[in-house]
Coordinates of C-alpha atoms and ligand atoms in Angstrom, one line a residue:
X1 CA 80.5 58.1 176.7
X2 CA 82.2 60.3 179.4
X3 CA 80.9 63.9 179.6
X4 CA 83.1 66.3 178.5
X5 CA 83.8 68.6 180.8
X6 CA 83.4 72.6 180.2
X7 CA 84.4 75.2 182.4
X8 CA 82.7 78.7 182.2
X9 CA 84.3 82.0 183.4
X10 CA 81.8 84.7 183.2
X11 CA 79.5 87.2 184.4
X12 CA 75.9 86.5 186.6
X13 CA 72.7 88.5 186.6
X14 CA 69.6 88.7 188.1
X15 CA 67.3 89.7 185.2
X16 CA 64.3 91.5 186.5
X17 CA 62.0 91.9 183.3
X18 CA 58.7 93.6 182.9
X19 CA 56.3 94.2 180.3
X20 CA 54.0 96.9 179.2
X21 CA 51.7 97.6 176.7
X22 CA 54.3 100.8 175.7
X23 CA 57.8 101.3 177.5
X24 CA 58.0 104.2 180.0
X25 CA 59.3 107.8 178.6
X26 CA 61.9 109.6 181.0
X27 CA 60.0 110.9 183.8
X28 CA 56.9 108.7 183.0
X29 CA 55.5 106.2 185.3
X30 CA 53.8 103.5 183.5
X31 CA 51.2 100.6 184.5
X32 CA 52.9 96.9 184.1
X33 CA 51.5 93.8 182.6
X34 CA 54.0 91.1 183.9
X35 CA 57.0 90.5 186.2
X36 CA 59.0 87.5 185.9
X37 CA 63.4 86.9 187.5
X38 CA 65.1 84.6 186.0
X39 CA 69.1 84.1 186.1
X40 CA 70.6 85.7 183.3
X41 CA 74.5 87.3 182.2
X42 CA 76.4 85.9 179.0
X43 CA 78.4 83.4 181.8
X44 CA 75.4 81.8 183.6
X45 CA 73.4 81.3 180.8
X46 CA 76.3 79.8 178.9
X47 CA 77.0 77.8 181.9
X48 CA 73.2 76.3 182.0
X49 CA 73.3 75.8 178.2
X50 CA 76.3 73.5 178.2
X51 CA 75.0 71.6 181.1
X52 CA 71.7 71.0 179.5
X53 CA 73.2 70.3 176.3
X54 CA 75.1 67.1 177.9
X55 CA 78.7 68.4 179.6
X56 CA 79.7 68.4 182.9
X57 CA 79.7 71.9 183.4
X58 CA 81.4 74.1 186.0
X59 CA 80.4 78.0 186.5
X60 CA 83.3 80.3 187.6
X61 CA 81.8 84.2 188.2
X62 CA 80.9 86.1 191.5
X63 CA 77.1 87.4 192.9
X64 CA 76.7 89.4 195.1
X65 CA 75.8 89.1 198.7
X66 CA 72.2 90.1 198.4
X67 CA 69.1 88.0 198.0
X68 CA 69.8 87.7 194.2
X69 CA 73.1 86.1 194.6
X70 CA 71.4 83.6 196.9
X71 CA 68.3 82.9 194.2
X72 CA 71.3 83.1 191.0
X73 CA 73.3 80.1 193.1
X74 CA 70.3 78.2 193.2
X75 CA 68.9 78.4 190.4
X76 CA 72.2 77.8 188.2
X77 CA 73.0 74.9 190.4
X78 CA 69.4 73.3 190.0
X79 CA 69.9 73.6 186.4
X80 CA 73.2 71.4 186.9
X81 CA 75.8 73.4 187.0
X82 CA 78.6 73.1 189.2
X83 CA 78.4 76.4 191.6
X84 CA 81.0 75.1 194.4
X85 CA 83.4 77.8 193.3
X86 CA 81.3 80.7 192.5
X87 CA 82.5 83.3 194.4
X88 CA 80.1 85.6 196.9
X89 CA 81.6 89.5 196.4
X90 CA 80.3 91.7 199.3
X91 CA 77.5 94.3 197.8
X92 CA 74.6 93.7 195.2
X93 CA 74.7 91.1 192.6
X94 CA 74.4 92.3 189.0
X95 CA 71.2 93.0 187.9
X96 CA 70.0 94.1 184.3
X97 CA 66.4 95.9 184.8
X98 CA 64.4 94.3 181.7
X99 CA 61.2 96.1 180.3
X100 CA 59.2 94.5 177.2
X101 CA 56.6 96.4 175.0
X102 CA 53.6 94.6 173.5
X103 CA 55.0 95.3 170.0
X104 CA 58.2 93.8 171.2
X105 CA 60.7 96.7 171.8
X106 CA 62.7 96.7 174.5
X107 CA 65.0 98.8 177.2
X108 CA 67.4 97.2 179.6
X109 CA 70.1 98.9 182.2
X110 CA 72.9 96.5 183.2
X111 CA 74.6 97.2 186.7
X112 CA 77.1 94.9 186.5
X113 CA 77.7 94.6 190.6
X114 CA 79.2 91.5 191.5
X115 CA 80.7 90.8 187.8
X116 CA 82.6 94.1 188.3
X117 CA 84.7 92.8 191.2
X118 CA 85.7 89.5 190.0
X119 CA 89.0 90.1 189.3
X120 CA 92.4 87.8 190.0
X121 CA 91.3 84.0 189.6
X122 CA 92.6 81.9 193.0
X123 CA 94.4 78.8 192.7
X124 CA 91.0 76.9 193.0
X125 CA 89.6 78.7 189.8
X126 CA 92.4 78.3 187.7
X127 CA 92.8 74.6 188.9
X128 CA 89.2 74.0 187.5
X129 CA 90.3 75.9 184.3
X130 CA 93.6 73.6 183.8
X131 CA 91.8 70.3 184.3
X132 CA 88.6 71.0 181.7
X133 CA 88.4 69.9 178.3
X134 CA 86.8 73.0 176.8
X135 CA 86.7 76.7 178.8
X136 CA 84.1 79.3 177.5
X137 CA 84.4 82.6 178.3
X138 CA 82.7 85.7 177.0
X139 CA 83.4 89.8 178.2
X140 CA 81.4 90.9 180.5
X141 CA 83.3 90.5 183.2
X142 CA 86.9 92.8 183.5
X143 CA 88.9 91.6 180.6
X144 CA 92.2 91.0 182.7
X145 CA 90.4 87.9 184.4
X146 CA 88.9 86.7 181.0
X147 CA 92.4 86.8 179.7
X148 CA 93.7 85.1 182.9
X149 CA 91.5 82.4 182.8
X150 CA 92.3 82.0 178.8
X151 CA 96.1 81.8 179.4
X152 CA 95.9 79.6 182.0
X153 CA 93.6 77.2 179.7
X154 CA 95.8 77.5 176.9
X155 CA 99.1 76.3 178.8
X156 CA 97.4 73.7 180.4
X157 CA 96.3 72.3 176.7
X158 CA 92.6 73.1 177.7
X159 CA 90.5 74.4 174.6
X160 CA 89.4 78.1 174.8
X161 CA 85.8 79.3 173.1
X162 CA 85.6 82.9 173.2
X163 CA 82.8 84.6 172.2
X164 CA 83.8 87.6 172.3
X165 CA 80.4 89.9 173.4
X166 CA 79.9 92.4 174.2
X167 CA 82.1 94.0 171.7
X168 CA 85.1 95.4 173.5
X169 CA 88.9 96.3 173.5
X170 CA 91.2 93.3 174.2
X171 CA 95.1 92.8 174.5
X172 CA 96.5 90.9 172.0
X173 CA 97.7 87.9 174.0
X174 CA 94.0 87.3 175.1
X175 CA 93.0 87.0 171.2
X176 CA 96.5 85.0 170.3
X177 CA 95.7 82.1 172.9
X178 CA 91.6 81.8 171.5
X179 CA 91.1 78.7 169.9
X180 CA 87.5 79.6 168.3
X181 CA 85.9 83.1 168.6
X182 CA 81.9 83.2 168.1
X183 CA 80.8 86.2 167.5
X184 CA 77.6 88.1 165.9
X185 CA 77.4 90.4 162.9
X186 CA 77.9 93.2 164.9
X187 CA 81.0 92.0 167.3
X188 CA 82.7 90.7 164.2
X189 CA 82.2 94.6 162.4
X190 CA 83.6 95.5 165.8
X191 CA 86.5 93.5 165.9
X192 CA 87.4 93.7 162.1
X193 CA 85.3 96.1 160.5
X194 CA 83.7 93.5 158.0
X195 CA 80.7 91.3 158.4
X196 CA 79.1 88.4 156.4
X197 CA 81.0 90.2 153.2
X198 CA 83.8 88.6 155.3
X199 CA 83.6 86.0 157.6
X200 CA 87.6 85.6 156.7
X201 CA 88.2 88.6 158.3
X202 CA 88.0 87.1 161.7
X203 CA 90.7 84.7 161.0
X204 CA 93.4 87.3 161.6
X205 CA 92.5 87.5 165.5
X206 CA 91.8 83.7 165.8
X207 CA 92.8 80.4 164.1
X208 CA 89.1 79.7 164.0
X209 CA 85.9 81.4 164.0
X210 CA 82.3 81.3 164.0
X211 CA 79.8 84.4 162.7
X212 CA 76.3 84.2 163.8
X213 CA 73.7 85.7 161.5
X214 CA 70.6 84.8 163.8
X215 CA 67.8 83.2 161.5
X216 CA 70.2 83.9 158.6
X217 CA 72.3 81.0 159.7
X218 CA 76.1 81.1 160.3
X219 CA 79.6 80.9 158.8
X220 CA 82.6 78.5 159.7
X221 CA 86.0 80.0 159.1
X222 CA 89.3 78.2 159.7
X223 CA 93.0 79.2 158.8
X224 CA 93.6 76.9 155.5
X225 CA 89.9 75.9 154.6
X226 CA 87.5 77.5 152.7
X227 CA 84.5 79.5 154.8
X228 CA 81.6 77.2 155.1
X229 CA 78.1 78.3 154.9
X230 CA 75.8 76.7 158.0
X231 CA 72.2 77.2 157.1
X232 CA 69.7 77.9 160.5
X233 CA 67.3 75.1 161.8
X234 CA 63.9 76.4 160.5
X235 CA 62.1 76.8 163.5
X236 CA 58.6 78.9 165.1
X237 CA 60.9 81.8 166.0
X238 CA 59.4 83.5 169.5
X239 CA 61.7 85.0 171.3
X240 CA 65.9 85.4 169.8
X241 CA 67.4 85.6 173.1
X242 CA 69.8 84.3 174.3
X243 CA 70.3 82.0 171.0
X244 CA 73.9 82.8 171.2
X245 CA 74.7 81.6 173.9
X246 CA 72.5 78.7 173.3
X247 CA 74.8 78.4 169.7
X248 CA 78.3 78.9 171.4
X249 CA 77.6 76.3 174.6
X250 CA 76.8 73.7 172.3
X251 CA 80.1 74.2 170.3
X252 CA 81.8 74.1 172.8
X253 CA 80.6 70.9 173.8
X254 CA 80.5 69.1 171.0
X255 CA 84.1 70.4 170.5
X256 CA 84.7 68.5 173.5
X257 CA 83.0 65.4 172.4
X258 CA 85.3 65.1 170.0
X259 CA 83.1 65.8 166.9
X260 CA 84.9 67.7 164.0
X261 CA 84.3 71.3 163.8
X262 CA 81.6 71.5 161.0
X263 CA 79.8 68.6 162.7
X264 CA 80.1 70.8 166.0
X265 CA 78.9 74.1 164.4
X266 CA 75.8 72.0 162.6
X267 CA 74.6 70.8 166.0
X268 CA 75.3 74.3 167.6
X269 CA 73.3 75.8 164.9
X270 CA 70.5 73.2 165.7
X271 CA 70.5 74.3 169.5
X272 CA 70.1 78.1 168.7
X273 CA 67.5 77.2 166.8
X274 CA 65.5 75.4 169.9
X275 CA 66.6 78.4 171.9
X276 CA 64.1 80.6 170.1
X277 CA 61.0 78.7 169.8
X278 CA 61.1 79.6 173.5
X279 CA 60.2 83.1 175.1
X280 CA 62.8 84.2 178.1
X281 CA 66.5 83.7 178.0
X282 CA 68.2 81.0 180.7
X283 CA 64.6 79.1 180.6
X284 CA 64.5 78.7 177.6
X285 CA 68.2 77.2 176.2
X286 CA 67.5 73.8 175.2
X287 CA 68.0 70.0 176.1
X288 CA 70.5 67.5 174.9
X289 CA 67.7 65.5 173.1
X290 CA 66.0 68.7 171.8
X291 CA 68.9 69.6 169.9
X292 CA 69.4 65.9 168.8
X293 CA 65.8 65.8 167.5
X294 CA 66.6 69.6 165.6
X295 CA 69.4 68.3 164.1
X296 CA 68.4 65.1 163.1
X297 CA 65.4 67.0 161.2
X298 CA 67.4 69.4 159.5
X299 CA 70.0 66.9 158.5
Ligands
ADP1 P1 73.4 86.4 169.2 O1 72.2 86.0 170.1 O2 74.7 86.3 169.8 O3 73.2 87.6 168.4 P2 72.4 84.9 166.8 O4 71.1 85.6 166.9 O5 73.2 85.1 165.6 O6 73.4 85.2 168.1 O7 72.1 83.3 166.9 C1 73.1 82.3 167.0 C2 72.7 81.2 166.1 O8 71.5 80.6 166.6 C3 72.5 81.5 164.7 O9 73.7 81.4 163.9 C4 71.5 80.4 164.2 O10 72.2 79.2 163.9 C5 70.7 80.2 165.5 N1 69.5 81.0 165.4 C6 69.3 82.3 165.9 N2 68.1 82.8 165.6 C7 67.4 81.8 164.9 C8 66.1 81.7 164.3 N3 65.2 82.7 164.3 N4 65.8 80.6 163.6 C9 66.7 79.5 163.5 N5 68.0 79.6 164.1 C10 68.3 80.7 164.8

């Protein structure tokens, strides 16, 4: 089977994460546990999902020109993403600043850095976004170069996956050229002030959408259809991050694939699900035969 190929336009971090046995008050210095960095941002991880979950995967973003940007090209690329066009922005790559209680709480400050200045796509970017099968794109990186990218997808007859996180204002013509939105329960009460009572409610800003309810499972809704309950892969759940991005890469490519859009939201389902049996975010978003061997056992 050819690879379907998936284009990502999104933001990169360099996720510096501690943990402690209590998280620092302000003005406290506290005694660490652990330190790990590892590649994080919506974008990259998204980017590393889909590749491991079988596309050919491109990553459109910028990093800065520090030492992170060098360590975020390499390791996205060495996960097997395409970095040739990921753009090096003068100043500090973005950097979220990670600390982890024993009990599981957790702070994090985001400077977004790099992400901040990506802005006006260049004929090389938007070429990659007119020859993909599927583009993914989230919002944490300036809204007018998400809605760039997604205009340029849709007249090109390229499929556009938004999931639209974090919650934030959008025009109008970004939403009207979405061909699925993911969102959580809490971007979808942002968007359309309902959640699970809901799902339906989504359907007025895109033809198709997916709500994510974590262990809770998800629901399908598409213009004409009834909703459609998807129940979650029961799984060892460890760590919840980065399932959703685990959940919408896997869409994306299965959309791709050519697999109807239940099938696709079954299997995407089964690949959030190996994301959290996993501690840490980019590390741990699953393998192609992973999910396979999730959604074979659930089926
Ligand atoms: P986000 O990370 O964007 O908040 P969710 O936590 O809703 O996204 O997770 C996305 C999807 O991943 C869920 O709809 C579900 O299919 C799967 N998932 C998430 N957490 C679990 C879990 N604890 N057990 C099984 N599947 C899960």
């Amino acid at each position: 089977m050819q690879q379907t190929r998936v284009v990502v336009v999104g933001s990169a971090n360099m996720d510096l994460v501690a943990t402690a046995s209590a998280l620092p008050r302000p003005g406290e210095t506290v005694l660490g546990d652990d330190f790990v960095m590892v590649p994080g941002g919506k974008g990259a991880n998204q980017a590393i999902a889909a590749a491991r979950a079988g596309a050919s995967a491109a990553f459109l973003g910028a990093i800065g020109s520090d030492a992170f940007g060098v360590t975020l090209r390499a390791r996205i690329n060495a996960a097997g993403v395409d970095t040739g066009q990921l753009r090096v922005v003068y100043g500090t790559s973005g950097v979220a600043l990670v600390m982890v209680s024993a009990d599981g709480e957790n702070a994090i400050l985001v400077t977004p850095g790099a992400n901040a200045a990506f802005t006006e796509l260049t004929e090389g970017e938007l070429a990659a976004v007119r020859e993909a099968d599927v583009l993914v794109a989230q919002l944490e990186i300036p809204v007018a170069t998400v809605t760039e990218a997604v205009l340029a997808a849709r007249a090109a007859g390229t499929r556009v996956v938004l999931n639209a996180a974090p919650a934030r204002q959008v025009p109008d013509e970004l939403l009207a050229a979405v061909d699925m939105l993911v969102v959580n329960e809490n971007e979808a009460q942002a968007f359309t002030g309902r959640g699970r009572d809901d799902p339906s409610a989504l359907l007025a800003l895109a033809p198709r959408a997916v709500l994510t309810l974590g262990a809770e499972g998800a629901w399908y809704v598409e213009r004409g259809t009834e909703a459609v309950y998807v129940p979650a892969v029961r799984v060892d759940a460890v760590d919840s991050t980065a399932a959703g991005d685990a959940f919408t890469a896997a869409l994306a490519v299965a959309w791709g694939e050519g697999r109807d859009l239940l099938a696709a939201v079954r299997w995407a389902a089964a690949a959030g699900a190996a994301c959290v049996r996993r501690l840490g975010a980019s590390v741990a978003l699953p393998q192609r035969a992973e999910i396979d061997e999730l959604h074979a056992r659930s089926a």
